[in-house]
Amino acid sequence: MATAFKQIEDEAIEAARSIAYSMPIEDIDMTDSARFVDNTHWAFFERLRKEAPVHYCANGRFGPFWSVTRYKDIMAVDTNHAVFSSEAHLGGITAKDQDDDFILPMFIAMDQPKHDMQRKAVSPIVAPANLAVLEVLIRERAQKIFDNLPINEPFDWVDRVSIELTTQMLATLFDFPWEDRRKLTYWSDVTTIDVSAPDAKMTRDEQRAILIECLTYFTGLWNQRVNAPPAGDLISMMVHNPSMRDMQPMEYLGNLVLLIVGGNDTTRNSITGGLLFLNENPGEYQKLREDHSLIESMVPEIIRYQTPLAHMRRTALQDTILGGQHIKKGDRVVMWYVSGNRDETEIENADAFIIDRARPRQHLSFGFGIHRCVGNRLAEMQLKIVWEEILKRWPMIEVIETPVRVQSAFVKGYERMMVRIPG
Amino acid sequence: MPRVTFVEPSGTEHQVEIANGYSVMEGALNNSIRGIDGDCGGNCACGTCHVYVAAEWRERTGTQSEMEHDMLEFAEGVRADSRLCCQIEMSDELDGLVVHIADSQH
């Protein structure tokens, strides 16, 4: 029963395969978020990897762009920051350019040397000593969340577990007013809404107005912290750091949304994805039940298999050759992590979810090079605790219907996933 | 085959053989040395094979490349003798090499 919904999804994926292989290859536009809502992007990426691994799309939704879909080529772009820029003013790090009249500078969308200085200002938050402190806190909270879940009745795993847990974490990292913490979730979601999609939930102006509300709220916190002695939270770290204390408001907002989305959306969707994959792969769930020590290797496998951010984008600073293709200065280059993570030439049996892989951390989900995810070990720790606490309580949590996916070619995640804990 | 000694932060030593042409990181992974992760597979792109090279070996192991330096910018506990050991290739000249594993890799 639990996997009946998977059959329906598999049929849709197969139906998409014939479209993927029959349409003119130059017409394939992977920035079309519709392929991510219905989870039918797989065959398109598979074809690109085989036939046009560095692929030019002249009429993309957000303008012309290159798709890089193989693991090795993605690694080559990600590690060549001298040629492939992340700079916000050149478009930034998503397939969609930042809007010229609403540029949000943030360290992920900066090149050296400023990127390095700002990143170093906040990275102590995930230093080993601090992770050890956070581990205790995360476990207590996870226990509380799990102890209050309903038994034998359907509920939304995304809302009750994935969002709640990651939002509590984020509130702690910012030392954010506890009762207002769901604002963080809201701002995170609003930031990544694809407002140009046909049936988008809000307009661009509404989105901007909400982000300005976010800035106003956080400016209040900035003013509090600036008058207080330096503390261990992210805002205090920024306030008291020479490379960040003089940021303009939009740069403060930019770095805030970076930390909010980076610390929230990604882990949230991996917490949801993990439970989904185990339901889709009962044999793996059984292996896990029999040997809880497999959590260690399962966690990175979940992160690979989910790939919570489908892509990162760069802009070429000079003419260059990649995979035999001539990339021109100024070209938009999109690295599809979601595709590279399924590249059979680099990862054995890449389409399968296997919780005891020998080298599970060999995946692209965190990116590589100087922009590699600063919170990767925190993310892994959160997932590890989630699964340790789940397995202490229940041998099985059933996903009972097809999850609702996010309409975005950037954030690859879930809006809702109904589950039931058998009692 | 040339030998390398890995010293854990606790002081525990592990001596392993690594064939010429392989990196010290690969040697660590093949011998399940704790504390060397090597997430990127040797592309100098993740900073999770951070070691300290004893002074007497530094001339023979060479020095940090530009990319290596950039990645080490974000590593924990970086010192003048820090290296990413995926960038140290084994050769007979390095027989007896001693590297100290950094406290944490991330």
Short mmCIF file of C-alpha atoms in Angstrom, two decimals, chain A:
data_model
loop_
_atom_site.label_atom_id
_atom_site.label_comp_id
_atom_site.label_asym_id
_atom_site.label_seq_id
_atom_site.Cartn_x
_atom_site.Cartn_y
_atom_site.Cartn_z
CA MET A 1 0.00 0.00 0.00
CA ALA A 2 2.66 2.43 1.08
CA THR A 3 4.24 2.52 -2.34
CA ALA A 4 1.10 2.53 -4.50
CA PHE A 5 1.66 6.22 -5.18
CA LYS A 6 5.13 5.45 -6.47
CA GLN A 7 3.71 3.40 -9.29
CA ILE A 8 1.67 6.40 -10.46
CA GLU A 9 4.76 8.61 -10.35
CA ASP A 10 6.85 6.01 -12.15
CA GLU A 11 4.30 5.92 -14.95
CA ALA A 12 4.49 9.72 -15.33
CA ILE A 13 8.29 9.50 -15.39
CA GLU A 14 8.13 6.86 -18.13
CA ALA A 15 5.65 8.92 -20.14
CA ALA A 16 8.02 11.88 -19.92
CA ARG A 17 10.85 9.69 -21.20
CA SER A 18 9.36 9.40 -24.67
CA ILE A 19 8.94 13.19 -24.82
CA ALA A 20 12.47 13.71 -23.56
CA TYR A 21 13.97 11.50 -26.26
CA SER A 22 11.78 12.61 -29.16
CA MET A 23 11.85 16.40 -28.89
CA PRO A 24 14.57 18.41 -30.68
CA ILE A 25 17.44 18.45 -28.20
CA GLU A 26 18.01 22.19 -28.63
CA ASP A 27 14.49 22.81 -27.32
CA ILE A 28 15.13 21.17 -23.95
CA ASP A 29 14.87 23.86 -21.26
CA MET A 30 15.62 22.48 -17.82
CA THR A 31 14.82 25.79 -16.12
CA ASP A 32 11.14 24.96 -16.72
CA SER A 33 9.89 24.44 -13.16
CA ALA A 34 6.96 22.30 -14.37
CA ARG A 35 9.36 19.36 -14.80
CA PHE A 36 10.25 19.62 -11.12
CA VAL A 37 6.70 19.86 -9.77
CA ASP A 38 5.75 16.59 -11.43
CA ASN A 39 9.19 15.00 -10.97
CA THR A 40 9.62 14.23 -14.67
CA HIS A 41 13.00 15.91 -15.25
CA TRP A 42 15.01 12.67 -14.97
CA ALA A 43 14.84 11.44 -18.56
CA PHE A 44 15.66 14.91 -19.91
CA PHE A 45 18.83 15.06 -17.87
CA GLU A 46 19.65 11.50 -18.82
CA ARG A 47 19.45 12.40 -22.50
CA LEU A 48 21.54 15.54 -22.03
CA ARG A 49 24.23 13.59 -20.17
CA LYS A 50 24.42 11.10 -23.03
CA GLU A 51 23.98 13.28 -26.09
CA ALA A 52 24.87 16.87 -25.14
CA PRO A 53 26.56 17.01 -21.75
CA VAL A 54 27.37 20.70 -22.19
CA HIS A 55 24.16 21.87 -23.81
CA TYR A 56 23.09 25.26 -25.08
CA CYS A 57 19.50 26.38 -24.75
CA ALA A 58 18.91 29.61 -26.70
CA ASN A 59 15.38 30.21 -25.47
CA GLY A 60 15.43 29.41 -21.78
CA ARG A 61 12.75 30.80 -19.49
CA PHE A 62 15.32 33.12 -17.97
CA GLY A 63 17.31 33.69 -21.16
CA PRO A 64 19.94 31.69 -23.03
CA PHE A 65 22.10 29.37 -20.91
CA TRP A 66 24.43 26.38 -20.89
CA SER A 67 23.42 23.25 -19.01
CA VAL A 68 26.29 21.23 -17.54
CA THR A 69 24.96 17.80 -16.60
CA ARG A 70 27.90 15.41 -16.08
CA TYR A 71 29.63 14.99 -12.72
CA LYS A 72 33.15 15.68 -14.02
CA ASP A 73 32.19 18.78 -16.00
CA ILE A 74 30.30 20.17 -13.00
CA MET A 75 33.38 19.59 -10.85
CA ALA A 76 35.47 21.44 -13.46
CA VAL A 77 33.19 24.50 -13.36
CA ASP A 78 32.74 24.50 -9.60
CA THR A 79 36.50 24.42 -8.97
CA ASN A 80 37.36 27.09 -11.53
CA HIS A 81 36.18 30.21 -9.74
CA ALA A 82 38.69 32.35 -11.64
CA VAL A 83 36.78 31.75 -14.89
CA PHE A 84 33.27 31.03 -13.62
CA SER A 85 32.00 33.90 -11.49
CA SER A 86 29.28 33.88 -8.83
CA GLU A 87 28.97 37.67 -8.72
CA ALA A 88 25.44 38.97 -8.02
CA HIS A 89 25.81 41.88 -10.42
CA LEU A 90 26.54 39.45 -13.26
CA GLY A 91 23.41 37.47 -12.41
CA GLY A 92 24.40 35.59 -9.27
CA ILE A 93 24.09 31.89 -8.51
CA THR A 94 20.69 30.88 -9.88
CA ALA A 95 19.62 30.34 -13.49
CA LYS A 96 17.38 33.36 -13.12
CA ASP A 97 19.41 36.59 -12.99
CA GLN A 98 19.06 38.77 -9.95
CA ASP A 99 16.84 41.76 -10.86
CA ASP A 100 18.93 44.84 -11.77
CA ASP A 101 16.78 47.05 -9.55
CA PHE A 102 16.79 44.66 -6.58
CA ILE A 103 20.31 43.25 -6.30
CA LEU A 104 20.96 41.28 -3.13
CA PRO A 105 24.70 40.93 -2.58
CA MET A 106 25.50 37.89 -0.42
CA PHE A 107 28.73 35.99 0.05
CA ILE A 108 27.67 32.96 -1.98
CA ALA A 109 27.14 35.41 -4.87
CA MET A 110 30.53 37.12 -4.52
CA ASP A 111 33.96 36.33 -5.92
CA GLN A 112 37.28 36.53 -4.12
CA PRO A 113 38.46 38.30 -2.05
CA LYS A 114 35.25 39.66 -0.51
CA HIS A 115 33.58 36.25 -0.55
CA ASP A 116 36.36 34.77 1.58
CA MET A 117 36.23 37.51 4.20
CA GLN A 118 32.47 37.36 4.68
CA ARG A 119 32.32 33.59 4.65
CA LYS A 120 35.00 33.45 7.33
CA ALA A 121 32.99 35.89 9.45
CA VAL A 122 30.09 33.44 9.84
CA SER A 123 31.75 30.02 9.47
CA PRO A 124 32.64 29.71 13.20
CA ILE A 125 28.93 28.99 13.77
CA VAL A 126 29.58 25.49 12.36
CA ALA A 127 33.04 24.97 13.88
CA PRO A 128 33.44 21.57 15.56
CA ALA A 129 33.17 22.90 19.12
CA ASN A 130 29.93 24.69 18.31
CA LEU A 131 28.53 21.64 16.50
CA ALA A 132 29.02 19.63 19.67
CA VAL A 133 26.94 22.18 21.61
CA LEU A 134 24.25 22.22 18.91
CA GLU A 135 24.06 18.43 18.83
CA VAL A 136 22.68 18.28 22.36
CA LEU A 137 20.12 20.97 21.61
CA ILE A 138 18.98 19.43 18.32
CA ARG A 139 18.48 16.06 19.94
CA GLU A 140 16.35 17.44 22.77
CA ARG A 141 14.17 19.29 20.30
CA ALA A 142 13.85 16.38 17.92
CA GLN A 143 12.78 14.19 20.84
CA LYS A 144 10.11 16.68 21.83
CA ILE A 145 8.80 16.93 18.27
CA PHE A 146 8.67 13.15 17.82
CA ASP A 147 7.08 12.54 21.22
CA ASN A 148 4.16 14.75 20.21
CA LEU A 149 3.39 13.18 16.84
CA PRO A 150 -0.04 11.55 16.40
CA ILE A 151 -0.17 7.77 16.10
CA ASN A 152 -2.35 5.98 13.59
CA GLU A 153 -3.68 9.15 12.01
CA PRO A 154 -2.52 10.98 8.88
CA PHE A 155 -0.45 14.13 9.27
CA ASP A 156 1.84 16.31 7.16
CA TRP A 157 5.45 15.30 7.78
CA VAL A 158 6.75 18.47 6.12
CA ASP A 159 4.93 20.79 8.49
CA ARG A 160 5.10 18.80 11.71
CA VAL A 161 8.66 17.50 11.46
CA SER A 162 10.84 18.85 8.64
CA ILE A 163 9.85 22.51 8.91
CA GLU A 164 9.53 22.56 12.67
CA LEU A 165 12.92 21.01 13.28
CA THR A 166 14.89 23.10 10.81
CA THR A 167 13.13 26.32 11.81
CA GLN A 168 13.96 25.74 15.47
CA MET A 169 17.57 25.19 14.45
CA LEU A 170 17.65 28.37 12.43
CA ALA A 171 16.06 30.41 15.21
CA THR A 172 18.85 29.20 17.49
CA LEU A 173 21.60 30.08 15.02
CA PHE A 174 20.22 33.63 14.71
CA ASP A 175 19.16 33.86 18.37
CA PHE A 176 15.82 34.84 16.83
CA PRO A 177 12.69 35.50 18.93
CA TRP A 178 11.32 32.01 19.51
CA GLU A 179 7.61 32.74 19.16
CA ASP A 180 8.20 34.42 15.78
CA ARG A 181 10.31 31.59 14.37
CA ARG A 182 7.86 30.56 11.63
CA LYS A 183 8.54 33.93 10.05
CA LEU A 184 11.90 32.45 9.10
CA THR A 185 10.20 29.59 7.28
CA TYR A 186 7.93 32.05 5.54
CA TRP A 187 10.77 34.31 4.42
CA SER A 188 12.73 31.31 3.25
CA ASP A 189 9.80 30.12 1.13
CA VAL A 190 9.06 33.59 -0.23
CA THR A 191 12.69 34.12 -1.27
CA THR A 192 12.69 31.08 -3.51
CA ILE A 193 9.22 31.41 -5.05
CA ASP A 194 9.52 31.38 -8.82
CA VAL A 195 7.39 34.51 -9.33
CA SER A 196 7.60 34.30 -13.12
CA ALA A 197 6.02 30.82 -13.23
CA PRO A 198 2.59 30.78 -14.90
CA ASP A 199 0.60 30.13 -11.72
CA ALA A 200 3.00 31.66 -9.19
CA LYS A 201 1.68 32.20 -5.69
CA MET A 202 2.64 35.86 -5.60
CA THR A 203 3.82 38.72 -7.79
CA ARG A 204 7.34 40.06 -7.90
CA ASP A 205 6.26 43.22 -6.06
CA GLU A 206 4.59 41.23 -3.28
CA GLN A 207 7.73 39.15 -2.95
CA ARG A 208 9.91 42.24 -2.65
CA ALA A 209 7.59 43.83 -0.08
CA ILE A 210 7.83 40.73 2.12
CA LEU A 211 11.62 40.65 1.82
CA ILE A 212 11.74 44.27 2.93
CA GLU A 213 9.62 43.29 5.96
CA CYS A 214 12.24 40.63 6.66
CA LEU A 215 14.97 43.27 6.45
CA THR A 216 13.08 45.59 8.79
CA TYR A 217 12.60 42.85 11.36
CA PHE A 218 16.26 41.86 11.22
CA THR A 219 17.40 45.48 11.39
CA GLY A 220 15.75 45.58 14.82
CA LEU A 221 17.83 42.57 15.84
CA TRP A 222 20.97 44.18 14.35
CA ASN A 223 20.42 47.27 16.48
CA GLN A 224 20.01 45.15 19.61
CA ARG A 225 23.19 43.18 18.96
CA VAL A 226 25.31 46.15 18.01
CA ASN A 227 24.87 47.52 21.51
CA ALA A 228 25.55 44.19 23.18
CA PRO A 229 28.86 42.39 23.68
CA PRO A 230 29.82 39.96 20.85
CA ALA A 231 27.93 36.67 21.13
CA GLY A 232 27.89 33.35 19.28
CA ASP A 233 24.83 33.93 17.07
CA LEU A 234 25.01 34.73 13.36
CA ILE A 235 23.71 38.29 13.66
CA SER A 236 26.17 39.17 16.38
CA MET A 237 28.95 37.62 14.31
CA MET A 238 28.05 39.88 11.39
CA VAL A 239 27.54 42.98 13.54
CA HIS A 240 30.95 42.67 15.14
CA ASN A 241 32.97 41.56 12.10
CA PRO A 242 35.07 44.17 10.26
CA SER A 243 34.17 42.76 6.83
CA MET A 244 30.43 42.80 7.52
CA ARG A 245 29.64 45.47 10.07
CA ASP A 246 29.39 48.22 7.43
CA MET A 247 27.11 46.32 5.05
CA GLN A 248 24.43 48.27 3.22
CA PRO A 249 20.85 47.19 3.94
CA MET A 250 20.47 45.16 0.74
CA GLU A 251 23.71 43.32 1.43
CA TYR A 252 22.50 42.54 4.95
CA LEU A 253 19.24 41.26 3.49
CA GLY A 254 21.16 39.26 0.89
CA ASN A 255 23.30 37.50 3.47
CA LEU A 256 20.24 36.90 5.66
CA VAL A 257 18.30 35.16 2.90
CA LEU A 258 21.40 33.15 2.06
CA LEU A 259 21.68 31.90 5.64
CA ILE A 260 17.92 31.39 5.97
CA VAL A 261 17.51 29.42 2.75
CA GLY A 262 20.83 27.62 3.16
CA GLY A 263 20.07 26.63 6.72
CA ASN A 264 16.43 25.81 6.28
CA ASP A 265 15.11 24.72 2.91
CA THR A 266 17.87 22.28 2.18
CA THR A 267 17.82 20.29 5.40
CA ARG A 268 14.04 20.44 5.50
CA ASN A 269 13.76 18.78 2.12
CA SER A 270 16.35 16.16 2.93
CA ILE A 271 14.45 15.22 6.10
CA THR A 272 11.33 14.74 3.98
CA GLY A 273 13.17 13.07 1.11
CA GLY A 274 14.81 10.48 3.33
CA LEU A 275 11.50 9.15 4.59
CA LEU A 276 10.12 9.11 1.05
CA PHE A 277 13.10 7.15 -0.33
CA LEU A 278 12.89 4.54 2.42
CA ASN A 279 9.21 4.05 1.63
CA GLU A 280 9.99 3.70 -2.06
CA ASN A 281 12.76 1.22 -1.27
CA PRO A 282 11.39 -1.20 1.33
CA GLY A 283 14.49 -3.38 1.11
CA GLU A 284 16.65 -0.46 2.21
CA TYR A 285 14.23 0.37 5.03
CA GLN A 286 14.52 -3.24 6.18
CA LYS A 287 18.35 -3.06 6.11
CA LEU A 288 18.18 0.09 8.24
CA ARG A 289 15.80 -1.46 10.77
CA GLU A 290 18.17 -4.39 11.16
CA ASP A 291 21.27 -2.26 11.52
CA HIS A 292 20.92 1.26 12.87
CA SER A 293 24.62 1.92 12.35
CA LEU A 294 23.81 2.34 8.65
CA ILE A 295 22.48 5.82 9.49
CA GLU A 296 26.07 7.02 9.10
CA SER A 297 26.26 6.14 5.40
CA MET A 298 22.54 6.67 4.75
CA VAL A 299 22.67 10.36 5.62
CA PRO A 300 24.99 11.42 2.77
CA GLU A 301 23.08 9.07 0.45
CA ILE A 302 19.83 10.88 1.30
CA ILE A 303 21.51 14.20 0.55
CA ARG A 304 22.81 12.91 -2.79
CA TYR A 305 19.53 11.32 -3.77
CA GLN A 306 17.48 14.37 -2.80
CA THR A 307 19.88 17.03 -4.13
CA PRO A 308 17.92 19.77 -2.32
CA LEU A 309 19.33 22.47 -4.58
CA ALA A 310 18.92 21.31 -8.17
CA HIS A 311 21.50 23.68 -9.60
CA MET A 312 23.99 26.49 -9.11
CA ARG A 313 24.80 29.00 -11.82
CA ARG A 314 27.98 30.80 -12.82
CA THR A 315 28.81 33.49 -15.39
CA ALA A 316 31.87 33.08 -17.62
CA LEU A 317 34.41 35.86 -17.10
CA GLN A 318 36.28 34.95 -20.29
CA ASP A 319 35.96 32.74 -23.36
CA THR A 320 36.66 29.16 -22.43
CA ILE A 321 36.14 25.58 -23.60
CA LEU A 322 34.12 23.12 -21.56
CA GLY A 323 33.32 19.61 -22.72
CA GLY A 324 34.33 20.62 -26.25
CA GLN A 325 31.89 23.54 -26.33
CA HIS A 326 32.97 27.15 -26.76
CA ILE A 327 31.64 29.19 -23.87
CA LYS A 328 31.78 32.94 -24.45
CA LYS A 329 32.58 35.63 -21.92
CA GLY A 330 29.33 36.65 -20.24
CA ASP A 331 27.55 33.33 -20.89
CA ARG A 332 25.32 31.87 -18.21
CA VAL A 333 26.46 28.40 -17.12
CA VAL A 334 24.14 26.23 -15.04
CA MET A 335 25.60 23.25 -13.16
CA TRP A 336 22.83 20.72 -12.64
CA TYR A 337 23.81 18.99 -9.41
CA VAL A 338 20.60 16.95 -9.66
CA SER A 339 21.91 15.46 -12.90
CA GLY A 340 25.56 15.02 -11.90
CA ASN A 341 24.41 13.10 -8.83
CA ARG A 342 22.85 10.52 -11.17
CA ASP A 343 25.82 10.27 -13.52
CA GLU A 344 26.44 6.55 -14.02
CA THR A 345 29.98 7.16 -15.27
CA GLU A 346 30.95 8.55 -11.87
CA ILE A 347 28.58 6.89 -9.36
CA GLU A 348 27.83 3.20 -9.65
CA ASN A 349 24.12 2.39 -9.95
CA ALA A 350 23.47 6.11 -9.56
CA ASP A 351 19.70 5.94 -9.96
CA ALA A 352 19.35 3.61 -7.00
CA PHE A 353 18.96 4.64 -3.36
CA ILE A 354 21.46 2.48 -1.50
CA ILE A 355 22.06 3.23 2.17
CA ASP A 356 25.33 1.36 2.56
CA ARG A 357 27.45 2.73 -0.26
CA ALA A 358 31.22 2.49 0.21
CA ARG A 359 31.83 6.18 -0.67
CA PRO A 360 28.50 7.90 0.07
CA ARG A 361 29.96 11.39 0.40
CA GLN A 362 31.00 11.40 -3.22
CA HIS A 363 28.14 13.62 -4.40
CA LEU A 364 27.60 17.15 -5.64
CA SER A 365 24.78 18.33 -3.39
CA PHE A 366 27.02 20.61 -1.32
CA GLY A 367 28.89 21.91 -4.34
CA PHE A 368 32.68 21.85 -4.53
CA GLY A 369 35.37 24.51 -4.47
CA ILE A 370 35.36 27.74 -2.51
CA HIS A 371 31.56 28.02 -2.43
CA ARG A 372 31.03 24.54 -1.00
CA CYS A 373 28.24 24.51 1.56
CA VAL A 374 29.52 25.95 4.82
CA GLY A 375 26.88 24.07 6.85
CA ASN A 376 27.41 20.61 5.39
CA ARG A 377 28.43 18.93 8.62
CA LEU A 378 25.58 20.59 10.53
CA ALA A 379 23.13 19.35 7.91
CA GLU A 380 24.48 15.81 8.19
CA MET A 381 24.30 15.99 11.97
CA GLN A 382 20.67 17.08 11.93
CA LEU A 383 19.71 14.22 9.63
CA LYS A 384 21.67 11.74 11.73
CA ILE A 385 19.85 12.78 14.89
CA VAL A 386 16.47 12.69 13.13
CA TRP A 387 17.01 9.09 12.06
CA GLU A 388 18.47 7.94 15.35
CA GLU A 389 15.45 9.31 17.19
CA ILE A 390 12.95 7.91 14.67
CA LEU A 391 14.41 4.41 14.83
CA LYS A 392 14.36 4.46 18.63
CA ARG A 393 10.60 4.95 18.43
CA TRP A 394 9.10 3.35 15.35
CA PRO A 395 10.12 0.59 12.94
CA MET A 396 8.03 2.15 10.16
CA ILE A 397 6.51 5.46 9.15
CA GLU A 398 4.30 5.14 6.08
CA VAL A 399 4.07 7.73 3.34
CA ILE A 400 0.41 7.48 2.32
CA GLU A 401 0.15 9.64 -0.79
CA THR A 402 2.28 11.24 -3.49
CA PRO A 403 4.12 14.19 -1.97
CA VAL A 404 3.42 17.68 -3.32
CA ARG A 405 6.61 19.06 -4.80
CA VAL A 406 7.90 22.63 -4.91
CA GLN A 407 7.46 24.51 -8.18
CA SER A 408 11.06 25.49 -8.73
CA ALA A 409 14.03 24.46 -10.83
CA PHE A 410 16.28 25.65 -7.99
CA VAL A 411 14.86 24.43 -4.66
CA LYS A 412 14.11 20.76 -5.14
CA GLY A 413 11.74 19.94 -2.34
CA TYR A 414 8.34 19.19 -0.93
CA GLU A 415 5.38 21.34 0.07
CA ARG A 416 3.54 18.50 1.76
CA MET A 417 3.92 14.80 2.43
CA MET A 418 1.15 12.96 4.25
CA VAL A 419 2.29 10.09 6.45
CA ARG A 420 0.98 7.76 9.14
CA ILE A 421 2.74 6.11 12.03
CA PRO A 422 1.14 2.71 12.53
CA GLY A 423 0.11 2.22 16.16
#
